[in-house]
Tab-separated table of C-alpha atoms in Angstrom:
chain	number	residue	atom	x	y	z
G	912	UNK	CA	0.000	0.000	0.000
G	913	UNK	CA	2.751	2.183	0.636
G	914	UNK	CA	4.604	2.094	-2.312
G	915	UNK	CA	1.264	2.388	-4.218
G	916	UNK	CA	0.840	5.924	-2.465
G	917	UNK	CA	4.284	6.837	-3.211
G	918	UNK	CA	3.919	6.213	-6.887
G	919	UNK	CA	0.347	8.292	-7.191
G	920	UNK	CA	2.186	11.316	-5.915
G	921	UNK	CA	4.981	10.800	-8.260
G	922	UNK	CA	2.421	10.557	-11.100
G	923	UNK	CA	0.551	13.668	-9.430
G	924	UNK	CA	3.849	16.000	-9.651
G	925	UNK	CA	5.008	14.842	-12.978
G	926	UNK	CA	1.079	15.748	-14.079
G	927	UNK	CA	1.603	19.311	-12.804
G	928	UNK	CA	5.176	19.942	-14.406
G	929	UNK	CA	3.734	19.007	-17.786
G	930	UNK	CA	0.776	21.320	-17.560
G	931	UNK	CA	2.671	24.319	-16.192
G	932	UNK	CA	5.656	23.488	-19.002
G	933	UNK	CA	4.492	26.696	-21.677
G	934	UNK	CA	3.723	26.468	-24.990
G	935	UNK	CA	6.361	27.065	-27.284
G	936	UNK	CA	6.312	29.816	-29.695
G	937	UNK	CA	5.829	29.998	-33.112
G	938	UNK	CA	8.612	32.016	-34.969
G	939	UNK	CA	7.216	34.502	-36.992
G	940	UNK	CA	9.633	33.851	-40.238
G	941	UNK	CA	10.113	37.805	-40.706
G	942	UNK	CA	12.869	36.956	-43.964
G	943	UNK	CA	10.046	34.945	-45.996
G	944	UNK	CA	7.444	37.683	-45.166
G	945	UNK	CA	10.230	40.066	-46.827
G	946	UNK	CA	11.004	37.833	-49.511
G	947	UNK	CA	7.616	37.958	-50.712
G	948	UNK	CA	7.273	41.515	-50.229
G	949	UNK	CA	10.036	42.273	-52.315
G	950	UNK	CA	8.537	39.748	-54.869
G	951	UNK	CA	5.293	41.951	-55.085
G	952	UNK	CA	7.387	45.204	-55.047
G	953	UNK	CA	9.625	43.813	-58.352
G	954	UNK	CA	6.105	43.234	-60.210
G	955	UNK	CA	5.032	46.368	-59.574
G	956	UNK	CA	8.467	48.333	-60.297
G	957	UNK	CA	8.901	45.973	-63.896
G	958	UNK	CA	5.305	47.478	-64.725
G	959	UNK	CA	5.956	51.193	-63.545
G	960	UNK	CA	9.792	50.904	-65.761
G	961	UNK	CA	7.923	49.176	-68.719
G	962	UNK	CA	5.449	51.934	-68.818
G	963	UNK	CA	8.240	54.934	-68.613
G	964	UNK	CA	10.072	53.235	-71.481
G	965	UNK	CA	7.403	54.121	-73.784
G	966	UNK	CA	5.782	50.356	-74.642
G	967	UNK	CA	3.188	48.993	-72.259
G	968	UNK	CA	4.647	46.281	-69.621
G	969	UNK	CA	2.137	43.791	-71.528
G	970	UNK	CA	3.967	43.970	-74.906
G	971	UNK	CA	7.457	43.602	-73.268
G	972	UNK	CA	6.377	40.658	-71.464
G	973	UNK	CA	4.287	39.103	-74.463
G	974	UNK	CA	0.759	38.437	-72.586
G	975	UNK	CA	-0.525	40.966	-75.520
G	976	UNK	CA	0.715	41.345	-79.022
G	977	UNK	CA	0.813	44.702	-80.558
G	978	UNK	CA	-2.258	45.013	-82.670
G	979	UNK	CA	-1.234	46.176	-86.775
G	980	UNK	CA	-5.253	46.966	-88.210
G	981	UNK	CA	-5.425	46.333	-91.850
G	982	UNK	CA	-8.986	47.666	-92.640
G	983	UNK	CA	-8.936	46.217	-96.531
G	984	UNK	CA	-9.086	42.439	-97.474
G	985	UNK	CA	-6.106	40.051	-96.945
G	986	UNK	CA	-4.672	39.082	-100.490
G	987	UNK	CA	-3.573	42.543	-101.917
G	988	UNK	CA	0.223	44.533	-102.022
G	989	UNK	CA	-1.242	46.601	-98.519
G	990	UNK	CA	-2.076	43.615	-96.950
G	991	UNK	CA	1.235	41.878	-98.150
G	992	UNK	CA	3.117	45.079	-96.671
G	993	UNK	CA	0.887	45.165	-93.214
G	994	UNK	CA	2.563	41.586	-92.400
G	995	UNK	CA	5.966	42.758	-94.187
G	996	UNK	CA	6.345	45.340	-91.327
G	997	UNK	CA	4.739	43.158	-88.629
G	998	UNK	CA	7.190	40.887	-89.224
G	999	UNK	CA	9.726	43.397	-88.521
G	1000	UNK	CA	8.493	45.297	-85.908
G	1001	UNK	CA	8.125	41.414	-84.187
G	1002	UNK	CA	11.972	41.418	-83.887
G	1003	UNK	CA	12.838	44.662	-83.609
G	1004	UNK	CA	10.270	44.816	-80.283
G	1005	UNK	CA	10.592	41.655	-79.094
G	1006	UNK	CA	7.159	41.589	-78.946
G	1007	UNK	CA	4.354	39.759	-80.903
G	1008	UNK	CA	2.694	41.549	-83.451
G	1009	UNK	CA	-0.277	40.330	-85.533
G	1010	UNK	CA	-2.270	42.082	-88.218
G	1011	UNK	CA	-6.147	42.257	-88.145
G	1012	UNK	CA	-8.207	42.357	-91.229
G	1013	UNK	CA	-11.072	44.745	-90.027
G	1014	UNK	CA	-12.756	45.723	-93.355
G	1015	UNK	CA	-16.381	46.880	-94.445
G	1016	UNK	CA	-17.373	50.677	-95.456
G	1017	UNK	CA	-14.394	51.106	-97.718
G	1018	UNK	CA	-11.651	51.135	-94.813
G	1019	UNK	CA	-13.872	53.193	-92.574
G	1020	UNK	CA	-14.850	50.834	-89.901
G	1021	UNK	CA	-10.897	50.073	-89.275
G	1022	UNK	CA	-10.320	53.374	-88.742
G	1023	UNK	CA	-12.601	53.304	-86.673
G	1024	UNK	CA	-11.738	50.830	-84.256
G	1025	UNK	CA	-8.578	52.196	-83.853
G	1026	UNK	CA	-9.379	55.693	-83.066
G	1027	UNK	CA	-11.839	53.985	-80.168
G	1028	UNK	CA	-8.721	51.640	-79.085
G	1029	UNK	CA	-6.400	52.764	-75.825
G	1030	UNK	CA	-4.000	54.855	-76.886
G	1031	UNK	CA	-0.981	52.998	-75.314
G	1032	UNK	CA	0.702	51.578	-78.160
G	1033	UNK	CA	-1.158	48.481	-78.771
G	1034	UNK	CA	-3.595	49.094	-81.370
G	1035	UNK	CA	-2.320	50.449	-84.830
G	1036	UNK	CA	-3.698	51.282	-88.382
G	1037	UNK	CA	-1.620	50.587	-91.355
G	1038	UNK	CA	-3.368	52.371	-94.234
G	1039	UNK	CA	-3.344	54.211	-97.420
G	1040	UNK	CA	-4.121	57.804	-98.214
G	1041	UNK	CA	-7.830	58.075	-99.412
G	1042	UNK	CA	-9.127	56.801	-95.897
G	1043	UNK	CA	-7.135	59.257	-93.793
G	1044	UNK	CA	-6.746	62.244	-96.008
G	1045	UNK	CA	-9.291	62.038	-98.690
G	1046	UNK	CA	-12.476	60.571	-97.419
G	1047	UNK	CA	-13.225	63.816	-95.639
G	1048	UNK	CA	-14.264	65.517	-99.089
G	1049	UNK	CA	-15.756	62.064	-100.578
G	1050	UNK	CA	-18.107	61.841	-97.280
G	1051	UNK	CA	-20.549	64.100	-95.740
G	1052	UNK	CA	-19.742	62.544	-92.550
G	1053	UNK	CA	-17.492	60.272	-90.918
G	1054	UNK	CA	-17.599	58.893	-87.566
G	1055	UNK	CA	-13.525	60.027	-87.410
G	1056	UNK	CA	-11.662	62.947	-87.480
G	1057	UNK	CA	-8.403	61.477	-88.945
G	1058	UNK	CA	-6.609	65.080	-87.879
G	1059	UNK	CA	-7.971	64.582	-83.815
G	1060	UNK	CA	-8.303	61.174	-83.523
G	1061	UNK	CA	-5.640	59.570	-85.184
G	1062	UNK	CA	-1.786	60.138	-84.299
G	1063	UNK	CA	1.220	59.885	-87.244
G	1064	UNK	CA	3.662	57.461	-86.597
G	1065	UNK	CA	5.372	56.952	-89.802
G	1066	UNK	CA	5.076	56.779	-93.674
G	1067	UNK	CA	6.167	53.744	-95.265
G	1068	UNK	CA	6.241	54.541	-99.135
G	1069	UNK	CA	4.590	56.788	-101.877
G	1070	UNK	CA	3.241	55.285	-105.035
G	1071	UNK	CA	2.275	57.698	-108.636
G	1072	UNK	CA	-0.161	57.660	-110.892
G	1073	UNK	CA	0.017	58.226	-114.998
G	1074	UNK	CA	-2.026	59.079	-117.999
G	1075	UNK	CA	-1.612	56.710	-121.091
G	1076	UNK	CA	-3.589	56.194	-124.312
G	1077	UNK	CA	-3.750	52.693	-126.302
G	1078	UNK	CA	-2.484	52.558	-129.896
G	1079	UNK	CA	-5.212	54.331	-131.268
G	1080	UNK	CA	-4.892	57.320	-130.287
G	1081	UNK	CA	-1.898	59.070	-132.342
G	1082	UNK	CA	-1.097	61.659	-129.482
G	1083	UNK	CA	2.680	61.083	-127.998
G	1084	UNK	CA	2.537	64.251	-125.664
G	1085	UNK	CA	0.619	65.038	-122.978
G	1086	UNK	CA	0.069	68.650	-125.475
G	1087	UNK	CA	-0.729	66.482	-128.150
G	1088	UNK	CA	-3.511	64.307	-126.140
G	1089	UNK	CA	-5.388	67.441	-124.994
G	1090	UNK	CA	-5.792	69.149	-128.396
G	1091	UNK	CA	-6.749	65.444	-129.411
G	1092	UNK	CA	-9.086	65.069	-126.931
G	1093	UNK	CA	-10.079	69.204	-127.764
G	1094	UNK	CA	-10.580	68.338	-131.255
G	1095	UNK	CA	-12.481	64.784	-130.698
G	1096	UNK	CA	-14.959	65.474	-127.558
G	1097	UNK	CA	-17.075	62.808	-127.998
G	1098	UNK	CA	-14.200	60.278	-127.927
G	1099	UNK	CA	-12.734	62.657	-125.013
G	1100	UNK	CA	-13.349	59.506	-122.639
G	1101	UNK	CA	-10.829	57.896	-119.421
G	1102	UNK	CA	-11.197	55.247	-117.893
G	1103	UNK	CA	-10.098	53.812	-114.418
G	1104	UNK	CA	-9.897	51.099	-111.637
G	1105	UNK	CA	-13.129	52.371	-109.942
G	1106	UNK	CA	-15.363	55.261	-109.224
G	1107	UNK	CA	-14.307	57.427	-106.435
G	1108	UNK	CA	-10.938	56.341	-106.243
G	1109	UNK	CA	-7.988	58.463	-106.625
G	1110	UNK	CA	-7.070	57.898	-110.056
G	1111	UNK	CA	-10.770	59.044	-110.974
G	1112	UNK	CA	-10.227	62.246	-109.523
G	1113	UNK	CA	-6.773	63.058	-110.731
G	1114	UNK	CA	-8.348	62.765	-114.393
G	1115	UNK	CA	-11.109	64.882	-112.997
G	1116	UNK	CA	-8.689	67.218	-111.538
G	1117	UNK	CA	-5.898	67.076	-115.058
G	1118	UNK	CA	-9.528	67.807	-117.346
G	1119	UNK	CA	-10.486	70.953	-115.188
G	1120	UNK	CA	-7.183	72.573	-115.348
G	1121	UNK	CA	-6.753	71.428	-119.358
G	1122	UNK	CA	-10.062	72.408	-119.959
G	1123	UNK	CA	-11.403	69.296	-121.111
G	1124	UNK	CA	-14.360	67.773	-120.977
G	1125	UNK	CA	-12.855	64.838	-119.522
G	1126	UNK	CA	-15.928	61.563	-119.185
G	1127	UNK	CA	-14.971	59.043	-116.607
G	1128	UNK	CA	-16.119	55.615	-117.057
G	1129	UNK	CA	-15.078	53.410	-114.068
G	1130	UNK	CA	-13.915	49.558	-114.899
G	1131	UNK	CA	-13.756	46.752	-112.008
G	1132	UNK	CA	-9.957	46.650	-111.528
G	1133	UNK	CA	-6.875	48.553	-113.845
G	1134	UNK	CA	-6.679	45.204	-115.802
G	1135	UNK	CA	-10.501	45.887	-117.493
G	1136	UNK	CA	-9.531	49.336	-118.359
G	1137	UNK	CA	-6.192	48.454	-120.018
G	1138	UNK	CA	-7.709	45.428	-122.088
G	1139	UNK	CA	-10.887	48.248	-123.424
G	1140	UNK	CA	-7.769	50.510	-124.029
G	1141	UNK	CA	-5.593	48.471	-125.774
G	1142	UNK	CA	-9.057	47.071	-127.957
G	1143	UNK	CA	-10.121	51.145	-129.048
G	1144	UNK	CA	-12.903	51.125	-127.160
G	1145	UNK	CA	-11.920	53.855	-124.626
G	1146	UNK	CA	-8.976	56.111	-125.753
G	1147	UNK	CA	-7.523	56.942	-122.199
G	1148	UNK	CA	-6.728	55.144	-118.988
G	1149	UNK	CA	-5.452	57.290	-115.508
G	1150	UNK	CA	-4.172	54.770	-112.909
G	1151	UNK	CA	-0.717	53.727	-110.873
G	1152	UNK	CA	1.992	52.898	-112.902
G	1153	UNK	CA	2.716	49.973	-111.132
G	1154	UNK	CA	-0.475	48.872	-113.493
G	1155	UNK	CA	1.264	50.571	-116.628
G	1156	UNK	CA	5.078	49.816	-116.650
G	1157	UNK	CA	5.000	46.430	-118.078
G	1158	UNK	CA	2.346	47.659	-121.044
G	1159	UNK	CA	4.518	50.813	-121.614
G	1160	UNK	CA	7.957	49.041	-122.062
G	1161	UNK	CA	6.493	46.462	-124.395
G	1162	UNK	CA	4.953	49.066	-126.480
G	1163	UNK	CA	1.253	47.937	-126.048
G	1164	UNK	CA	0.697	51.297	-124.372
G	1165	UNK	CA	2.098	54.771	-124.130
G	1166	UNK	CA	2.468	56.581	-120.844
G	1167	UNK	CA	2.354	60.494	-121.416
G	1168	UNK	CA	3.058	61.583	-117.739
G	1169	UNK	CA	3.145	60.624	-114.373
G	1170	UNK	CA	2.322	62.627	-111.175
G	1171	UNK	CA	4.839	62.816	-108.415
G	1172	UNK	CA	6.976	65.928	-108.012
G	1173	UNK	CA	9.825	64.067	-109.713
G	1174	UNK	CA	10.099	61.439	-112.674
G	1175	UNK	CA	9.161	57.304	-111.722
G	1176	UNK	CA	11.849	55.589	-110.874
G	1177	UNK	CA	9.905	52.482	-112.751
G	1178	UNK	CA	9.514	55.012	-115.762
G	1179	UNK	CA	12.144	57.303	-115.919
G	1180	UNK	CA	11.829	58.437	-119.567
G	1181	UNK	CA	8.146	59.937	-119.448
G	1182	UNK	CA	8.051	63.324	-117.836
G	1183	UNK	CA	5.585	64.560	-115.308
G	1184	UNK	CA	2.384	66.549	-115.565
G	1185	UNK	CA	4.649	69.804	-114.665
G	1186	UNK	CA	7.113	68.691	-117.329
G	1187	UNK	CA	4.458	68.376	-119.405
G	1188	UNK	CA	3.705	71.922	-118.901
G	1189	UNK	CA	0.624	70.960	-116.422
G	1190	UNK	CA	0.777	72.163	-112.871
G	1191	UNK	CA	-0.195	68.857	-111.356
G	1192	UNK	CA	1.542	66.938	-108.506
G	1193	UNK	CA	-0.457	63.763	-106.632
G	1194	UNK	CA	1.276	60.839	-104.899
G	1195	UNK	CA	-0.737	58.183	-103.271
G	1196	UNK	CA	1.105	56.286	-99.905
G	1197	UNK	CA	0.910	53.998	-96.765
G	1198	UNK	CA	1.317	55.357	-93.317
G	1199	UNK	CA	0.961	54.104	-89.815
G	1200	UNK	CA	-1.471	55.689	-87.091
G	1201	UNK	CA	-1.823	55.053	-83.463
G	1202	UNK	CA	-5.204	56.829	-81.529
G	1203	UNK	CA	-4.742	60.206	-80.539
G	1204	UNK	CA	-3.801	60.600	-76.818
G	1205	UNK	CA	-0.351	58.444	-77.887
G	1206	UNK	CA	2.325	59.074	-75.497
G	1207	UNK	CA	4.990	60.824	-77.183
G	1208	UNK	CA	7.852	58.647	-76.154
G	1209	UNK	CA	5.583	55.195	-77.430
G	1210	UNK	CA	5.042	57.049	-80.722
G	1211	UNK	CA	8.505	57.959	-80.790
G	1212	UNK	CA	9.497	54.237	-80.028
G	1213	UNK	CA	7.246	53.017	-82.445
G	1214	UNK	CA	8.518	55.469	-84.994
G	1215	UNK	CA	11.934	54.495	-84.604
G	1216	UNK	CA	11.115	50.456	-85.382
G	1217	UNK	CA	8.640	51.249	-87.934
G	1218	UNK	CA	11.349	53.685	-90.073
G	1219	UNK	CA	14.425	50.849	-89.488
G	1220	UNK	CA	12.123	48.009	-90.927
G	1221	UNK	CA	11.470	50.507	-94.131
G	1222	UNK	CA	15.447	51.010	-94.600
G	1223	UNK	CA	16.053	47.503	-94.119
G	1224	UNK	CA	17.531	45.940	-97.563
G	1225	UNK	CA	14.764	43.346	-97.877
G	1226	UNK	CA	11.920	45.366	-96.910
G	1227	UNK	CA	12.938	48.219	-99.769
G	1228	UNK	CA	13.268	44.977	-102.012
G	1229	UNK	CA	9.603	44.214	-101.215
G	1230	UNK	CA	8.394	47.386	-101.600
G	1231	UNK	CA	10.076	48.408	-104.876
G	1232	UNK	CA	8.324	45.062	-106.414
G	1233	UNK	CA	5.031	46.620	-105.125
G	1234	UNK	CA	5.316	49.502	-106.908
G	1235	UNK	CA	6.330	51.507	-103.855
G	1236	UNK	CA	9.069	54.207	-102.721
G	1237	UNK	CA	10.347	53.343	-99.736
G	1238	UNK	CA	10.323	56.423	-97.629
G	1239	UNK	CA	10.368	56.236	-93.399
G	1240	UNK	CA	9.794	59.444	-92.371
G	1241	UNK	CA	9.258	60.873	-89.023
G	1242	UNK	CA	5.798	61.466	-87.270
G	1243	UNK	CA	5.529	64.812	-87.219
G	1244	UNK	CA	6.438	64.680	-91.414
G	1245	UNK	CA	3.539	62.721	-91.925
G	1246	UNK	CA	1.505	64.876	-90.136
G	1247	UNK	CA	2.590	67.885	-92.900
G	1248	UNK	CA	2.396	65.766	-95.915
G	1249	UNK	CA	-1.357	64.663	-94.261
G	1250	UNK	CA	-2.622	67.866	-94.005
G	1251	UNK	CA	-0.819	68.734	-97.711
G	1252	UNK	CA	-1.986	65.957	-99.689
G	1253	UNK	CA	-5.892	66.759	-97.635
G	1254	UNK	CA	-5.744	69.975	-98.837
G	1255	UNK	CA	-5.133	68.757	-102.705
G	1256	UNK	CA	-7.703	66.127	-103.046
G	1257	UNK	CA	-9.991	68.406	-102.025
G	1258	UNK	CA	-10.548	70.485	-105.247
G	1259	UNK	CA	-10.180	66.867	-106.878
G	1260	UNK	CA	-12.877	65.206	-105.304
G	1261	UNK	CA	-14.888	68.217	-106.021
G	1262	UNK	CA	-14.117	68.190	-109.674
G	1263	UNK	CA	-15.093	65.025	-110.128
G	1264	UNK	CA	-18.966	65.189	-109.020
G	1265	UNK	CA	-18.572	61.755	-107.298
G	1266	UNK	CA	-21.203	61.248	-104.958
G	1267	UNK	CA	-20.925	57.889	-102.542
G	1268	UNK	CA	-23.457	55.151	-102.384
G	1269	UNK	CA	-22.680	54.973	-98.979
C-alpha cells in the first residue's frame, strides 16, 4: 500500500510539471514575409519601368501582341506590306505583333476601331491615303476625325499615278492628247480602276485645269480598263503605274506623264504633268497611325522600329516590287504631308462630281 501511495504522488507532480511546461512559440519567419514583399514590389516596379520606357509592360512581357489593323481584305500589295512590317516590328520589339483584317465601309470601320482603341501603343492602323486624307471631301460625314483622332507614326512609301492612251490614239505628248481630246470630244473619254478612287479624280482634276471635258467611265480593276484601251474602245486610262510599266515598255501602251513631283523611278523616260507643262503633282502612300492621346515617347518608339524596318535591304526589295518608294519618315512629317496631300484632293474630289453610295 505504501509504495502504491508513493507512486500516485509521483504521477501527481510529474502531471503538474507538464501542464505548467508553456507552450512554445511559433517564430514569426520575418525573412520569408520580406522575400515575398520584395517579390510583389519587383512586379510592380517591372510594370511602372515598362510603362516609362514608352511600350506597355504587356507587350514587353508578351501576354498581348501589338495590334497592326489592316482595314482592306487580306490578299492585296497593302495587306502583303501590313505583315511585311509586322514581321519586322516582331523582332525589332521583341514583342508579338499580328495584323487584323477589319474591313467593311471602304476602310472606314478600321479606322474606326482604332481611333476607339487605348491609346498605349497596342492598337495600330496601317493604311493608305484616301481613308485618312481624302475621305473627308468624298463623305458628308465620318464617324472620325483622322486630324484629332488619329496620331502619325510613320510613312512607309509613296506610289504615282500616270495618264496613257492605247495605240489608237496618235497623241505622244501630254500637249498632243489634250488638243486630241479638244478636237475629238465625244471620244474625249478615261477610264479607271473604280469610281471614287484616286485615279478618278486626278483625271477629274488634269480635265479641269486642261479644260477638257474629260468623261470618266469606271472599270472593275486597272486590268478591265487596259484590255478596253488596248481594244479602241476607250482612248484613255489614268491609274498607278505599277499597273502601266509592263504595257509601256512592251509598247502595247504609251504613258504620257506621271504625277509625283519628280520622274518614276519604274519610268524614268516619261516626264511629269509639270514637265508636261501641267501644274499637277499627286502621290498616293501607306502610313501608320496610333489613336490620338499616344504618349509621345511610345510614338517615338514606335517610330523608330517602324522607319528601321522601311530602310532595311529586304523590306525596300519588297516594296520596290510593289510599286512603292520606300520612304520612313518621321511622325511629325507625316503629319505635314497629311494635311498637304488633304488639302489637294480636295478640289479633286470636287471636280469630279462623285457622290458615294454609302
Amino acid at each position: 500500500m505504501e509504495f502504491i501511495s508513493r507512486w500516485r504522488m509521483i504521477c501527481r507532480c510529474r502531471r503538474r510539471s507538464i501542464a505548467k511546461k508553456p507552450k512554445p512559440r511559433i517564430k514569426a519567419d520575418w525573412e520569408g514575409i520580406m522575400h515575398r514583399r520584395k517579390f510583389v514590389l519587383s512586379i510592380a516596379l517591372t510594370g511602372a519601368l515598362a510603362a516609362t520606357h514608352g511600350m506597355p509592360a504587356l507587350a514587353q512581357v508578351g501576354e498581348q501582341p501589338i495590334r497592326i489593323v489592316f482595314p482592306f481584305t487580306a490578299g492585296g500589295s497593302g495587306d502583303a506590306l501590313s505583315r511585311l512590317i509586322a514581321d519586322k516590328m516582331r523582332a525589332g520589339l521583341k514583342a508579338p505583333v499580328i495584323v487584323e483584317n477589319r474591313t467593311g465601309a471602304g476602310g472606314r470601320l478600321g479606322v474606326q476601331a482604332v481611333k476607339n482603341a487605348a491609346p498605349d501603343g497596342m492598337t495600330l492602323l496601317l493604311v493608305p491615303i484616301a481613308p485618312v486624307a481624302v475621305y473627308q471631301h468624298v463623305y458628308k460625314s465620318l464617324d472620325y476625325d483622322p486630324f484629332t483622332d488619329l496620331q502619325p507614326v510613320a510613312q512607309l512609301g509613296t506610289f504615282d499615278f500616270g495618264i496613257a492612251v492605247g495605240p489608237h490614239v496618235p497623241a505622244k505628248t501630254l500637249k498632243e492628247l489634250v488638243a486630241w481630246a479638244k478636237a475629238n470630244p465625244k471620244e474625249a473619254n478615261y477610264g479607271t480602276p473604280a469610281a471614287g478612287t484616286l485615279p478618278h479624280f486626278l483625271g477629274a482634276l488634269f480635265g479641269q485645269r486642261a479644260g477638257l471635258d474629260f468623261r470618266h467611265i469606271a472599270y472593275k480593276g486597272s486590268a478591265a480598263a487596259l484590255t478596253d484601251m488596248i481594244g479602241g474602245q476607250i482612248p484613255i486610262v489614268v491609274t498607278t503605274n505599277s499597273d502601266l510599266v509592263e504595257m509601256h515598255k512592251g509598247g502595247r501602251i504609251r504613258v504620257l506623264a506621271t504625277s509625283d513631283a519628280q520622274r518614276s523611278q519604274f519610268l524614268p523616260d516619261i516626264p511629269t504633268f509639270r514637265e508636261a507643262g501641267y501644274d499637277l503633282q499627286a502621290t498616293g502612300w501607306y502610313g501608320v497611325f496610333a489613336p490620338a492621346k499616344t504618349p509621345p515617347d511610345v510614338i517615338e518608339k514606335l517610330n523608330k522600329v517602324i522607319v528601321e524596318a522601311v530602310k532595311a535591304p529586304d523590306v525596300r526589295e519588297r516594296l520596290l516590287a510593289f510599286g512603292l518608294q520606300p520612304t520612313g519618315t518621321s511622325a511629325a512629317e507625316l503629319a505635314v504631308i497629311m494635311k498637304r496631300d488633304s488639302a489637294f484632293w480636295a478640289p479633286a474630289v470636287k471636280a469630279s462630281g462623285f457622290t458615294p453610295e454609302n
